[in-house]
Coordinates of C-alpha atoms in Angstrom, one line a residue:
Chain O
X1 CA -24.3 12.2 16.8
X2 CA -21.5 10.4 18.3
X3 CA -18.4 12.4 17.3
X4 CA -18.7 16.1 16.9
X5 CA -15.7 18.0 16.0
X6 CA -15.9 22.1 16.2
X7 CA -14.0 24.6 14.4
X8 CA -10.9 22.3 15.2
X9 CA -7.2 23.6 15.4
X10 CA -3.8 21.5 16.2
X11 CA -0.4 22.8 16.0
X12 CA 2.2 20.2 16.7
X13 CA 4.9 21.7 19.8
X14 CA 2.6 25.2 19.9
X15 CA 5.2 27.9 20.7
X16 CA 8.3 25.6 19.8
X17 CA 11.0 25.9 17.1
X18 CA 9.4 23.0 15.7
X19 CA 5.7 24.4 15.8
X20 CA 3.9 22.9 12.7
X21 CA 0.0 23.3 11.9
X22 CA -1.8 20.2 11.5
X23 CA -5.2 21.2 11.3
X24 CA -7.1 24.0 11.0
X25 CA -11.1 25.0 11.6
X26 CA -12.0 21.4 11.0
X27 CA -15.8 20.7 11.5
X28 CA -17.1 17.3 11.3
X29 CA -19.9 15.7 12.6
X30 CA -20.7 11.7 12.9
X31 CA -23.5 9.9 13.5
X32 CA -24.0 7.1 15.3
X33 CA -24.1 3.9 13.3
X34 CA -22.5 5.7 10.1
X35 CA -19.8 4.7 8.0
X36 CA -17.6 7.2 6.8
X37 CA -14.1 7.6 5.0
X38 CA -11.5 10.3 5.4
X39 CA -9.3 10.6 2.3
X40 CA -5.9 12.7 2.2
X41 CA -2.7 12.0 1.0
X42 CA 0.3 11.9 3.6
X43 CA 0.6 14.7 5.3
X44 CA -2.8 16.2 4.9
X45 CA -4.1 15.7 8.6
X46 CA -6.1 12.8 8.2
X47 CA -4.2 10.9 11.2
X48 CA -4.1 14.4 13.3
X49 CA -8.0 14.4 13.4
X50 CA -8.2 10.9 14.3
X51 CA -6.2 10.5 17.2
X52 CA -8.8 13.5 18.4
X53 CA -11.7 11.3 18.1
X54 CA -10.4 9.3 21.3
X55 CA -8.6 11.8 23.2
X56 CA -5.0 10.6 22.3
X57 CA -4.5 14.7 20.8
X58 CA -7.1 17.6 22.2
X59 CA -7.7 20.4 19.9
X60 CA -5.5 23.7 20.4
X61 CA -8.5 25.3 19.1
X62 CA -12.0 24.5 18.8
X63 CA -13.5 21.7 20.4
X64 CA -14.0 18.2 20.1
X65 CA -17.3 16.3 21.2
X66 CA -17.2 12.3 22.1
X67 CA -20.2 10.6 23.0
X68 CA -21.6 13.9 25.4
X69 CA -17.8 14.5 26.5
X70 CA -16.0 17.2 25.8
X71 CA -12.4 16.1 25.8
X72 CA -10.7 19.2 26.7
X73 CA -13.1 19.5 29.8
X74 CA -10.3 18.4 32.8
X75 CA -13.3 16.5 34.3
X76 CA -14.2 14.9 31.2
X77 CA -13.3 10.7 31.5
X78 CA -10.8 9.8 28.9
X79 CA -10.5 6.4 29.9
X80 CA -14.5 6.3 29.0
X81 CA -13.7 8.2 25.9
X82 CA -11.0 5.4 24.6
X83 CA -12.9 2.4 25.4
X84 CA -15.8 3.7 23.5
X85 CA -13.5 4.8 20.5
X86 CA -11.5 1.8 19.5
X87 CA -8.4 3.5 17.4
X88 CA -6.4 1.1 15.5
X89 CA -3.4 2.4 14.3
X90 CA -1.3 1.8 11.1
X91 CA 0.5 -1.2 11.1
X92 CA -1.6 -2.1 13.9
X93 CA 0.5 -5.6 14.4
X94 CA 3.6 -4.1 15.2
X95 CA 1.9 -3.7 18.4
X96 CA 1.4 -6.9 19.5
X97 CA 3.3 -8.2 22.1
X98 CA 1.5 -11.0 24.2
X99 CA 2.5 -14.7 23.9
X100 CA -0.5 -16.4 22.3
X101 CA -3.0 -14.5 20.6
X102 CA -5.5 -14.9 23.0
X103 CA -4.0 -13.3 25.5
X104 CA -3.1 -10.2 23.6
X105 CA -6.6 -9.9 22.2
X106 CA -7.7 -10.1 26.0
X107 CA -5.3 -7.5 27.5
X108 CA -7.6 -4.2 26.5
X109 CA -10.8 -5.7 28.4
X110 CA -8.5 -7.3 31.5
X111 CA -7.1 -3.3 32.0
X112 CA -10.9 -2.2 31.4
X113 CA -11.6 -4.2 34.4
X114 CA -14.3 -6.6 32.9
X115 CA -14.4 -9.8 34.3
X116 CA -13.1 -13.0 33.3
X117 CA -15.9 -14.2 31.6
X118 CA -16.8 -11.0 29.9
X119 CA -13.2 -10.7 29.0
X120 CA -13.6 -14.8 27.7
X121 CA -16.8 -13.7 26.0
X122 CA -15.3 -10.5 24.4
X123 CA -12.3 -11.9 23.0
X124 CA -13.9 -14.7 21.4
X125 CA -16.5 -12.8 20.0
X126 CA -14.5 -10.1 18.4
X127 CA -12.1 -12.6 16.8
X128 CA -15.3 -13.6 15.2
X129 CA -15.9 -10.5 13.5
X130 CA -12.5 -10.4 12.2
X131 CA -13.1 -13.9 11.0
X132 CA -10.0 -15.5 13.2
X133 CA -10.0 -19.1 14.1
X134 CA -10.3 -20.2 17.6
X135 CA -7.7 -22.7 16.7
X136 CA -5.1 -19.6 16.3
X137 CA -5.7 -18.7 20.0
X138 CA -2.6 -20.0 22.0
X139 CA -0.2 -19.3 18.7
X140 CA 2.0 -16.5 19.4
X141 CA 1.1 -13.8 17.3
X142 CA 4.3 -13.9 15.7
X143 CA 3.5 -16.8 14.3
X144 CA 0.8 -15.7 12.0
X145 CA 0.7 -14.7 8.3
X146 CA 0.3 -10.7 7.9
X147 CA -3.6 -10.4 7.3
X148 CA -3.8 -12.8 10.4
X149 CA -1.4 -10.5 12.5
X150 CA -3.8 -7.4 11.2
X151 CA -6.7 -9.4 12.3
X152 CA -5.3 -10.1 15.4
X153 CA -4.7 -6.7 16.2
X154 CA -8.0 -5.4 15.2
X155 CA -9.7 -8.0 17.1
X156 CA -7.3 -6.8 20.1
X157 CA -9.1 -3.2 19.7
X158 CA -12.4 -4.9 19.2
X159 CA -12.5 -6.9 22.6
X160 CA -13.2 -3.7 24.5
X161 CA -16.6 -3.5 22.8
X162 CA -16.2 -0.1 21.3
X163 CA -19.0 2.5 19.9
X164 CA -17.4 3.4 17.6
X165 CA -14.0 2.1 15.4
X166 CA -11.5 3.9 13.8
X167 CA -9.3 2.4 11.7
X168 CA -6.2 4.4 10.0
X169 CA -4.8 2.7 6.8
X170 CA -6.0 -0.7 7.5
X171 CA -5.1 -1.9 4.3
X172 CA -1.1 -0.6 4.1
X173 CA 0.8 -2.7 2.6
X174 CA -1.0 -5.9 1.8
X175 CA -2.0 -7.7 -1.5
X176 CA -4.8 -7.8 -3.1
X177 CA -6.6 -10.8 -1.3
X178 CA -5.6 -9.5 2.1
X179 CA -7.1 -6.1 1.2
X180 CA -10.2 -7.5 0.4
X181 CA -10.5 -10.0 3.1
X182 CA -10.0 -7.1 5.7
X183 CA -12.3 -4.6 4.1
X184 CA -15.1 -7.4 3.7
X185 CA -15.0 -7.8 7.2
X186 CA -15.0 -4.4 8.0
X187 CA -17.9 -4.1 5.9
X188 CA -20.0 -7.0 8.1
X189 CA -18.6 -5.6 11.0
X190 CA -20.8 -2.4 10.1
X191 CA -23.9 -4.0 8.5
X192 CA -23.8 -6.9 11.9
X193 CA -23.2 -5.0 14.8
X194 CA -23.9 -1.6 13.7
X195 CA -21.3 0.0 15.1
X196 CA -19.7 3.4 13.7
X197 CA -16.8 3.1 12.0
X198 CA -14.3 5.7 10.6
X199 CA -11.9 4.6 7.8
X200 CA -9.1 6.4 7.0
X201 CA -7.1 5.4 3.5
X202 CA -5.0 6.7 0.8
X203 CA -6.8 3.7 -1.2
X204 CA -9.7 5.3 -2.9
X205 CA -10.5 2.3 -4.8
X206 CA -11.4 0.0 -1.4
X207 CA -13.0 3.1 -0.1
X208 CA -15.5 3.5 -3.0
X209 CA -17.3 -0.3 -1.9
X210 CA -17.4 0.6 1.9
X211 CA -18.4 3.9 2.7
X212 CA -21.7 6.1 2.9
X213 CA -20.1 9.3 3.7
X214 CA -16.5 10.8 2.4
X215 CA -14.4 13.1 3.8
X216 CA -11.4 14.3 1.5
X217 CA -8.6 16.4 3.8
X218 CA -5.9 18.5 2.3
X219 CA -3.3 21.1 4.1
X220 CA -5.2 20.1 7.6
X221 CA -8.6 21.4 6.4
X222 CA -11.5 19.5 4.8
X223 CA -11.0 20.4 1.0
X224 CA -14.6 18.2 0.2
X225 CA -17.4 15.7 1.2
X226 CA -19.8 14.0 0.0
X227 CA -20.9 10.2 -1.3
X228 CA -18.2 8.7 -2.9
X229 CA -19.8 8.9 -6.3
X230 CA -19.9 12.8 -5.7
X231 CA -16.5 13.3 -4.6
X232 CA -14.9 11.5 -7.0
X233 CA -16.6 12.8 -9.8
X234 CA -14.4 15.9 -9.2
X235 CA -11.4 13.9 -10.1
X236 CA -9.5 17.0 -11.3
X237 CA -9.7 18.7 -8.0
X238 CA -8.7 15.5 -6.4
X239 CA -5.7 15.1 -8.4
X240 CA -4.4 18.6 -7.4
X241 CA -4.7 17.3 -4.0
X242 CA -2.4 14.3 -5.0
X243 CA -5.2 11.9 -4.7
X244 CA -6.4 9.8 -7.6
X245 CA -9.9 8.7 -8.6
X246 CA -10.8 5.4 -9.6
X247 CA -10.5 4.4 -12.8
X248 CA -14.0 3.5 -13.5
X249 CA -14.9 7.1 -12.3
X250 CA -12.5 8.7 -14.5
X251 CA -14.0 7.0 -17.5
X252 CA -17.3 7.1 -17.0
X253 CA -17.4 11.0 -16.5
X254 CA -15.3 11.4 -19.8
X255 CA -17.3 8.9 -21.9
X256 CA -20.8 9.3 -20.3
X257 CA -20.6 12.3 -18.0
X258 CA -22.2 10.6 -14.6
X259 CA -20.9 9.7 -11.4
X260 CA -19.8 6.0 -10.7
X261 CA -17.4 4.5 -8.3
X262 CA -17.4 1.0 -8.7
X263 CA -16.5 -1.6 -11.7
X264 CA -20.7 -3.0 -10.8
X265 CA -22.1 0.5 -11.3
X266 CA -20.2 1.0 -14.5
X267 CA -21.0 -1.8 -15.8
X268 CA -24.6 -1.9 -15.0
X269 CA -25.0 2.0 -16.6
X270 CA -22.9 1.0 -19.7
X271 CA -25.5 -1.8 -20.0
X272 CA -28.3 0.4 -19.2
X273 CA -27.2 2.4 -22.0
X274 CA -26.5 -0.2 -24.9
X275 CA -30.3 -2.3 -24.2
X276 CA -32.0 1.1 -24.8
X277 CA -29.9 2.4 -27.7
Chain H
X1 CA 21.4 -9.8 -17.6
X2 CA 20.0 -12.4 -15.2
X3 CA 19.4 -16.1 -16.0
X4 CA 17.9 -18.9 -13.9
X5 CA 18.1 -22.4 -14.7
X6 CA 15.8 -25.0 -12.5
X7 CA 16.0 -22.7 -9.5
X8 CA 14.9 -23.9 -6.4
X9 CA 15.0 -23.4 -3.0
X10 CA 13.9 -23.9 1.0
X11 CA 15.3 -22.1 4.0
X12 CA 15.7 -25.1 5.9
X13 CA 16.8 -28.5 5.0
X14 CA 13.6 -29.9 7.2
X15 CA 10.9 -28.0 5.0
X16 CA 9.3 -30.7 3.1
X17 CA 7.9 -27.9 0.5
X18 CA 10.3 -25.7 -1.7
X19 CA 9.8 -22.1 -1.4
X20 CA 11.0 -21.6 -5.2
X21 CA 10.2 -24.9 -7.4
X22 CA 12.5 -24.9 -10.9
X23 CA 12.0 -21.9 -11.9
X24 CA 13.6 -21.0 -15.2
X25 CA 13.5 -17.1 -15.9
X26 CA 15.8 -14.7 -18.0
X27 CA 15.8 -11.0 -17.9
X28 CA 17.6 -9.2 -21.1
X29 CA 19.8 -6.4 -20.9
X30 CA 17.8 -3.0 -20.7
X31 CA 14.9 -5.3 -19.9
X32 CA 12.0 -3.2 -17.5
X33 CA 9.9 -6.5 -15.6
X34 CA 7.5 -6.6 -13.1
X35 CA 7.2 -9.6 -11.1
X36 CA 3.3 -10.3 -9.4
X37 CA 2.5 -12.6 -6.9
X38 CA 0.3 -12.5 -3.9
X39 CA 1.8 -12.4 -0.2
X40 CA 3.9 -15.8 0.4
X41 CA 3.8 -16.6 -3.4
X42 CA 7.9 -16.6 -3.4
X43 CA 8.3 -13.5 -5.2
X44 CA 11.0 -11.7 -2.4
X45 CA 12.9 -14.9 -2.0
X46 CA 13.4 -14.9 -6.0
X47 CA 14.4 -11.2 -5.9
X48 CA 17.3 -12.2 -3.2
X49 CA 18.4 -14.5 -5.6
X50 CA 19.3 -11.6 -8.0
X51 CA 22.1 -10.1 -6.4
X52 CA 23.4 -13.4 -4.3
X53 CA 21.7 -12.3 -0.7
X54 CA 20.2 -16.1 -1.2
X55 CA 22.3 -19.5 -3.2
X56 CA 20.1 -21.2 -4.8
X57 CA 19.3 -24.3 -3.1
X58 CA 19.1 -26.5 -6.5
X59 CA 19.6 -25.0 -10.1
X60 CA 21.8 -22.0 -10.9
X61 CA 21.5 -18.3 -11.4
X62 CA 23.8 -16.1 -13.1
X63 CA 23.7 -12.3 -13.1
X64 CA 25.9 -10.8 -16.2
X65 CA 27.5 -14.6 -16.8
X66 CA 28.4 -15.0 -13.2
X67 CA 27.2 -17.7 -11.4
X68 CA 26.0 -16.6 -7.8
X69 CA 27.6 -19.1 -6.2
X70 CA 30.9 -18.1 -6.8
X71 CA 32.0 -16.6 -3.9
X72 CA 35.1 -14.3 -5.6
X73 CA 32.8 -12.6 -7.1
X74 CA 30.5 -11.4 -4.7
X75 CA 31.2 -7.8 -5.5
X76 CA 31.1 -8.0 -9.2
X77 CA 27.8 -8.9 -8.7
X78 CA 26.4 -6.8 -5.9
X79 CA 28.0 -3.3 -8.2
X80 CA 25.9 -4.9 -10.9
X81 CA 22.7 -5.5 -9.4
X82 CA 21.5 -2.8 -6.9
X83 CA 18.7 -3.9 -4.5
X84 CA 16.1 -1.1 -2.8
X85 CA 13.9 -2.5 -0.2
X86 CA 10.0 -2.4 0.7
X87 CA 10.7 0.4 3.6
X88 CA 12.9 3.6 2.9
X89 CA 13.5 4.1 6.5
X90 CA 15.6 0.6 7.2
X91 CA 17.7 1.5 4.0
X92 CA 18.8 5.0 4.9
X93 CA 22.1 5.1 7.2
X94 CA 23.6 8.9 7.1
X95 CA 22.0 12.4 8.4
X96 CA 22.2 14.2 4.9
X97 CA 20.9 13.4 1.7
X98 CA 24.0 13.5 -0.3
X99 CA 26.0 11.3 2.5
X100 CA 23.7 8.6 2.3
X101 CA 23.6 9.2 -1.6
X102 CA 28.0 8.8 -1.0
X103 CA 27.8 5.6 1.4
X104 CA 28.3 3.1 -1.3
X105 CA 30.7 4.7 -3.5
X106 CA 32.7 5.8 -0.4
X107 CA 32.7 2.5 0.7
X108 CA 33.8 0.6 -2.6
X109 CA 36.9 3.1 -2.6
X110 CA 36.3 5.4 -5.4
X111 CA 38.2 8.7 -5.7
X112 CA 36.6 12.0 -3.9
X113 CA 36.2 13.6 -7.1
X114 CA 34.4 11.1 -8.5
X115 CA 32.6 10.0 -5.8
X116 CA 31.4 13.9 -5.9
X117 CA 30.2 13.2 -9.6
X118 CA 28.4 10.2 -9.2
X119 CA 26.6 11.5 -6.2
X120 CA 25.3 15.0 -8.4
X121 CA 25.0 12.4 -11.1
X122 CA 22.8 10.0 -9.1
X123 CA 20.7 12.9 -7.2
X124 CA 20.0 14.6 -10.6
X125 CA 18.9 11.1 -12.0
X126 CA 16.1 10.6 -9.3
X127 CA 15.1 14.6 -9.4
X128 CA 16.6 15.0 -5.9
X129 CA 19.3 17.5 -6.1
X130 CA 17.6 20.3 -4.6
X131 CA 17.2 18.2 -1.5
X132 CA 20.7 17.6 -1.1
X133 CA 22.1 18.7 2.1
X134 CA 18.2 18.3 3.7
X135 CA 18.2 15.6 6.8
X136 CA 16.7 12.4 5.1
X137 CA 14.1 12.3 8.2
X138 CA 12.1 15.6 6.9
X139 CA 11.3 13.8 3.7
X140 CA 8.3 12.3 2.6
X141 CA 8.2 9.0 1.9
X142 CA 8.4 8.9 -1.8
X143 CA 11.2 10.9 -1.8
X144 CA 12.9 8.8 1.0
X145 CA 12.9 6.0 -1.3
X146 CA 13.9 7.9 -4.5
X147 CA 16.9 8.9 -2.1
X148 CA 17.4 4.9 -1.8
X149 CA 17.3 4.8 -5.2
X150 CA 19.8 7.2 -5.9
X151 CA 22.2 5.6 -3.3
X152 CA 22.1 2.4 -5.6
X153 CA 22.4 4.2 -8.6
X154 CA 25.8 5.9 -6.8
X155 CA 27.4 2.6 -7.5
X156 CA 26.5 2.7 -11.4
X157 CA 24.5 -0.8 -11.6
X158 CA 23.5 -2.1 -14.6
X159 CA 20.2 -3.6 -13.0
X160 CA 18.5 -2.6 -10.2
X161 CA 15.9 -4.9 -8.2
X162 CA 12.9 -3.5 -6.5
X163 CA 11.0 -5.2 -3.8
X164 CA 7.8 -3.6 -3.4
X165 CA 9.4 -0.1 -3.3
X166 CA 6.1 1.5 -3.5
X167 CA 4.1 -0.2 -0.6
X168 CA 4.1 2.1 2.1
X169 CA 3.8 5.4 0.0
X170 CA 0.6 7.4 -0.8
X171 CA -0.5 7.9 -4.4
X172 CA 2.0 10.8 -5.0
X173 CA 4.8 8.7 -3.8
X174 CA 4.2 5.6 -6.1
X175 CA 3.9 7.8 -8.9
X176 CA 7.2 9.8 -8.5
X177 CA 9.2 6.1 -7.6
X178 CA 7.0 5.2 -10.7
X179 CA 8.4 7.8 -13.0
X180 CA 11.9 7.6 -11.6
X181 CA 12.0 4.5 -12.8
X182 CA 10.6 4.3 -16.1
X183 CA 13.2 7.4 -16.6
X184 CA 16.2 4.9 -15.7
X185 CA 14.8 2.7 -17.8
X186 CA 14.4 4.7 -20.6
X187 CA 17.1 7.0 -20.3
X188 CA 20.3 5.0 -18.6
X189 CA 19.6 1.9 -20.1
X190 CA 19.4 0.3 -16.6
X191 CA 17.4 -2.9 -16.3
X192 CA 14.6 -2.8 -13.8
X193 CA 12.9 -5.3 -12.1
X194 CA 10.6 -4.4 -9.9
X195 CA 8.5 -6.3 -7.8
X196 CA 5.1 -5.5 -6.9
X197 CA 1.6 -6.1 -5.7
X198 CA 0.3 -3.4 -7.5
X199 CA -1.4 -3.7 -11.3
X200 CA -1.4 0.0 -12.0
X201 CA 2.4 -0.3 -11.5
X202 CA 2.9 -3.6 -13.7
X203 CA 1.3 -2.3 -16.5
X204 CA 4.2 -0.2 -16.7
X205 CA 6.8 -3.0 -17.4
X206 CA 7.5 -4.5 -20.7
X207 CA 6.7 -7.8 -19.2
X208 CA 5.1 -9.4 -16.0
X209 CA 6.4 -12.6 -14.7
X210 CA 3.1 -14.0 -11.9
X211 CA 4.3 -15.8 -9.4
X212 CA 2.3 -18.6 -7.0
X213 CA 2.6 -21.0 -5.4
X214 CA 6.8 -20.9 -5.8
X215 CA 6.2 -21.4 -9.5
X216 CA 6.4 -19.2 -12.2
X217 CA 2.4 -19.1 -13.9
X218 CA 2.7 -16.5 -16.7
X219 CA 5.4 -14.5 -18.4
X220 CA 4.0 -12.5 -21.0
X221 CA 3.6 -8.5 -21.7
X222 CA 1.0 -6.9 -19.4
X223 CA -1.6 -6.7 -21.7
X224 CA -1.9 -10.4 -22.0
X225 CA -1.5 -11.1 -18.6
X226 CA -4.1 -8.7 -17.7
X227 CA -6.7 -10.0 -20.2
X228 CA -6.8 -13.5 -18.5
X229 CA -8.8 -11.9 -15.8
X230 CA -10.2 -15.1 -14.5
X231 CA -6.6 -16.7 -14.2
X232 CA -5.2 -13.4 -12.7
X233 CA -8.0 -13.3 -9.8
X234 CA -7.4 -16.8 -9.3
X235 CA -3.8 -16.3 -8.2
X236 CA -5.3 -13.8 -5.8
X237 CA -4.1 -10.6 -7.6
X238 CA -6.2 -7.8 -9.4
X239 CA -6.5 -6.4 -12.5
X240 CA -6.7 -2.4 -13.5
X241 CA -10.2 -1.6 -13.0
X242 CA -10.8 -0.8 -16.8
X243 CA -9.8 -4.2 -17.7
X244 CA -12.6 -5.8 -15.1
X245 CA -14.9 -3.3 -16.5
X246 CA -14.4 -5.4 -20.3
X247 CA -14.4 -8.7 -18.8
X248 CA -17.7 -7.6 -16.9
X249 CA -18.9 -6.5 -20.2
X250 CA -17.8 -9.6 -22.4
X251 CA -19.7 -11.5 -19.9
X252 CA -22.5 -9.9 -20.9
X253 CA -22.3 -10.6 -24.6
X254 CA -21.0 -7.3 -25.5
X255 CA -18.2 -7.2 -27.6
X256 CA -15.1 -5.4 -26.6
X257 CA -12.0 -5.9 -26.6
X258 CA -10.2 -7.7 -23.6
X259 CA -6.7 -7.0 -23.3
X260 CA -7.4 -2.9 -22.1
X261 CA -5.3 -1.2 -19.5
X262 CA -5.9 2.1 -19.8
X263 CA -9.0 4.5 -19.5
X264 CA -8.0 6.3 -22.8
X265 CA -8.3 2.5 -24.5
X266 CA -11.5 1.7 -22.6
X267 CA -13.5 5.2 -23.9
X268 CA -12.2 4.0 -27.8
X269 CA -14.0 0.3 -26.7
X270 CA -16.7 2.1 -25.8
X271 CA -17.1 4.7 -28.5
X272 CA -17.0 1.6 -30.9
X273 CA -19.7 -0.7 -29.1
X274 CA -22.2 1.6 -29.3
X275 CA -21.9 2.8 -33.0

């Protein structure tokens, strides 16, 4: 495995006026080359347990594993830790700040110390991935359209060649076609370079197509898990949480009683059904 | 309520494309509308036309028989037409609920007694009156924006204009903005329009006006808009899930119907294709 998270604990200013739980006796454990989502509605912890994956938060209780290092260990090497688990944040283009898009997407490998050529190599390569044009290099990043920007910024993450990626609402807040665009190459990301990649949404619908493996957080512990087709099957539960099941699932259950997360599955059961009948 | 005639406008003189091209839309008195449209499909620059933030460039608009352009009478027009914005955080200026709730009212000179009223009044409307005298920071986001809400409402609009209230809230959130407003709808008599990415939350509307390209593309209630599913994707927007489900099926050769938005309507499809 590549993350391992044990019996985990945060409170927020521990000891404070302001002390606040965040999580509590998370367990999780991810394996390398696995593509999983983690569900939750705002306020549930699903951020909290990220930023642990890379180091950003350690664990007031429990422990938290990353790749062998244990990151409450003082001699453990966060620097090692966060350029193998690439965290992009909400809104990641808010954060970028360079001139021309090239150099932003090449400041995370010139700080990791690669050299110019691997740094050349890196950024062209994971502009690639996110599908963004060469010809968008020496723009400034201002200057591009909002799933451009987003690209940008994951591409910015990308360029230190991490194990594994972690992406925290990477779909907030754009239309349809943008949502897709970034999820599809999300999704080739995965199946090309087989890296691990965690996915954290409030979109259940664009988590159904993606994922293998679903984590649904609630009040800072993990309230369920399972396929997608599993955990949404439980709609009701997942509606007390304040989450909502796709459509698709909600109808088939009612009208056939099976699990489906997609609009293709439904479709190809309902078929399945009539040719028989 | 609102009325434009061969809209159309650019930001700058030197753009050789216009951002809005004659567009000629009218919203009715009580009306609830959604207006769709992808990123960049013009959508937010026609909503700024609503309460005079933009002039149009060519055309006209008026809002309650005033035309926009008329500078006297900005402020009939802005206590008419409320705005709320994409992010409740930009929108909120005071450090209690009730303060921010008081800011317009305050400012347009109303009595203290009144402005007292209308800020209970308001508060009550959005289901916020227990939160009152809370700090607008400890909120979550779907009640930060019902709070934005609420300070529109404070100035007793007859239409408020929505852009893309719900985009940075979680499920919970949309659904309480959701409710609030079908409430004000329903219950004030205030016209809504409410822009909006989102199909779950057009379906709501008595009507959905698509927007690309700078153009108006279909005007039409949702369930006919959403039955064109082909036209729909094309303009880069989605359709309720159910409603892909039919077309998937009518492509198929099965017969159902096309125009479904709901999952209620899509089990009575079902239970009648296989009988």
């Amino acid at each position: 495995m590549i993350i391992q998270a044990q019996n985990v604990s945060y409170i927020y200013s521990e000891g404070g006026p302001f002390e606040k739980g965040a999580l509590k006796d998370v367990s999780m454990t991810v394996e390398s080359g696995a593509f999983i989502g983690i569900i939750g509605h705002t306020g549930s912890g699903k951020s909290t347990l990220v930023q642990h994956f890379n180091g950003l938060l350690r664990p007031t209780g429990g422990k938290v594993i990353v790749c062998g290092a244990d990151t409450l260990d003082k001699k453990a090497d966060l620097k090692t830790v966060r350029a193998k688990v690439g965290l992009v944040f909400q809104y990641p283009e808010h954060q970028l700040f360079a001139e021309t898009v090239y150099k932003d997407i090449a400041f995370a490998p010139g700080n990791m110390g690669f050299s110019a050529d691997e740094t050349d190599a890196a950024v062209r390569e994971s502009a690639a991935l996110v599908g963004l044009s060469e010809t968008l290099f020496e723009k400034s990043p201002f200057e591009l359209s909002g799933g451009q920007k987003r690209r940008a910024a994951i591409a910015g993450v990308l360029a230190m060649r991490p194990q594994v990626l972690v992406l925290d609402e990477p779909t907030a807040g754009l239309d349809p076609r943008g949502r897709e665009d970034i999820l599809s190459q999300i999704k080739r990301l995965h199946a090309e370079t087989g890296m691990t990649v965690i996915l954290v949404s409030h979109g259940m619908e664009d988590i159904a197509n993606c994922v293998d493996y679903l984590y649904v957080m609630d009040h800072g512990t993990i309230a369920m898990q399972g396929t997608p087709a599993e955990v949404y099957s439980r709609y009701e539960r997942l509606e007390q949480m304040g989450l909502t099941a796709p459509q698709v699932t909600r109808l088939m259950k009612q009208r056939y009683g099976v699990d489906v997360c997609t609009v293709e599955q439904a479709k190809d059961y309902i078929l399945g059904v009539l040719r028989r009948a | 309520m609102i009325k434009t005639e061969n809209l159309t406008f650019k930001y700058h003189s030197e753009q050789t494309e216009d951002i809005l091209k004659d567009i000629n839309i009218g919203v009715a008195d009580g009306e609830f509308v959604a207006v769709l449209g992808h990123n960049g499909s013009g959508k937010s620059t026609l909503a700024k036309h609503f309460n005079a933030i933009l002039l149009p460039k060519g055309g006209s608009v008026a809002v309650g028989g005033i035309d926009t352009r008329d500078e006297h009478r900005l402020y009939d027009i802005r206590r008419m037409v409320g705005m709320v914005f994409q992010n409740p955080d930009n929108q909120i200026v005071a450090t209690i609920v009730e303060e921010d709730v008081a800011f317009a009212p305050e400012n347009l000179g109303v009595p203290s007694p009144e402005i007292r009223r209308l800020v209970d009044w308001a508060l009550e409307t959005v289901g916020m009156s227990d939160y009152k005298r809370h700090a607008p920071h400890l909120l979550s986001g779907g009640q930060k924006q019902r709070i934005a809400i609420a300070g529109v409402l404070a100035m007793k609009p007859k239409c408020i204009v929505l852009d893309e209230p719900t985009a940075m809230l979680d499920p919970i959130g949309r659904r309480e903005v959701v409710a609030t407003l079908k409430r004000l709808n329903k219950e004030e008599g205030i016209t809504i329009v409410l822009i909006t990415h989102n199909m779950d939350e057009a379906t709501v509307a008595d009507r959905v006006i698509v927007m690309n390209d700078g153009g108006v593309v279909m005007d039409a209630p949702p369930r006919q808009v959403f039955s064109d599913v082909e036209r729909i994707k094309s303009y880069g927007l989605d359709v309720p899930q159910v409603t892909e489900l039919m077309y998937a099926l009518r492509r198929e050769g099965i017969d159902v119907p096309a125009d479904v938005l709901t999952v209620e309507e899509a089990m009575e499809a079902l239970s009648e294709v296989s009988h």
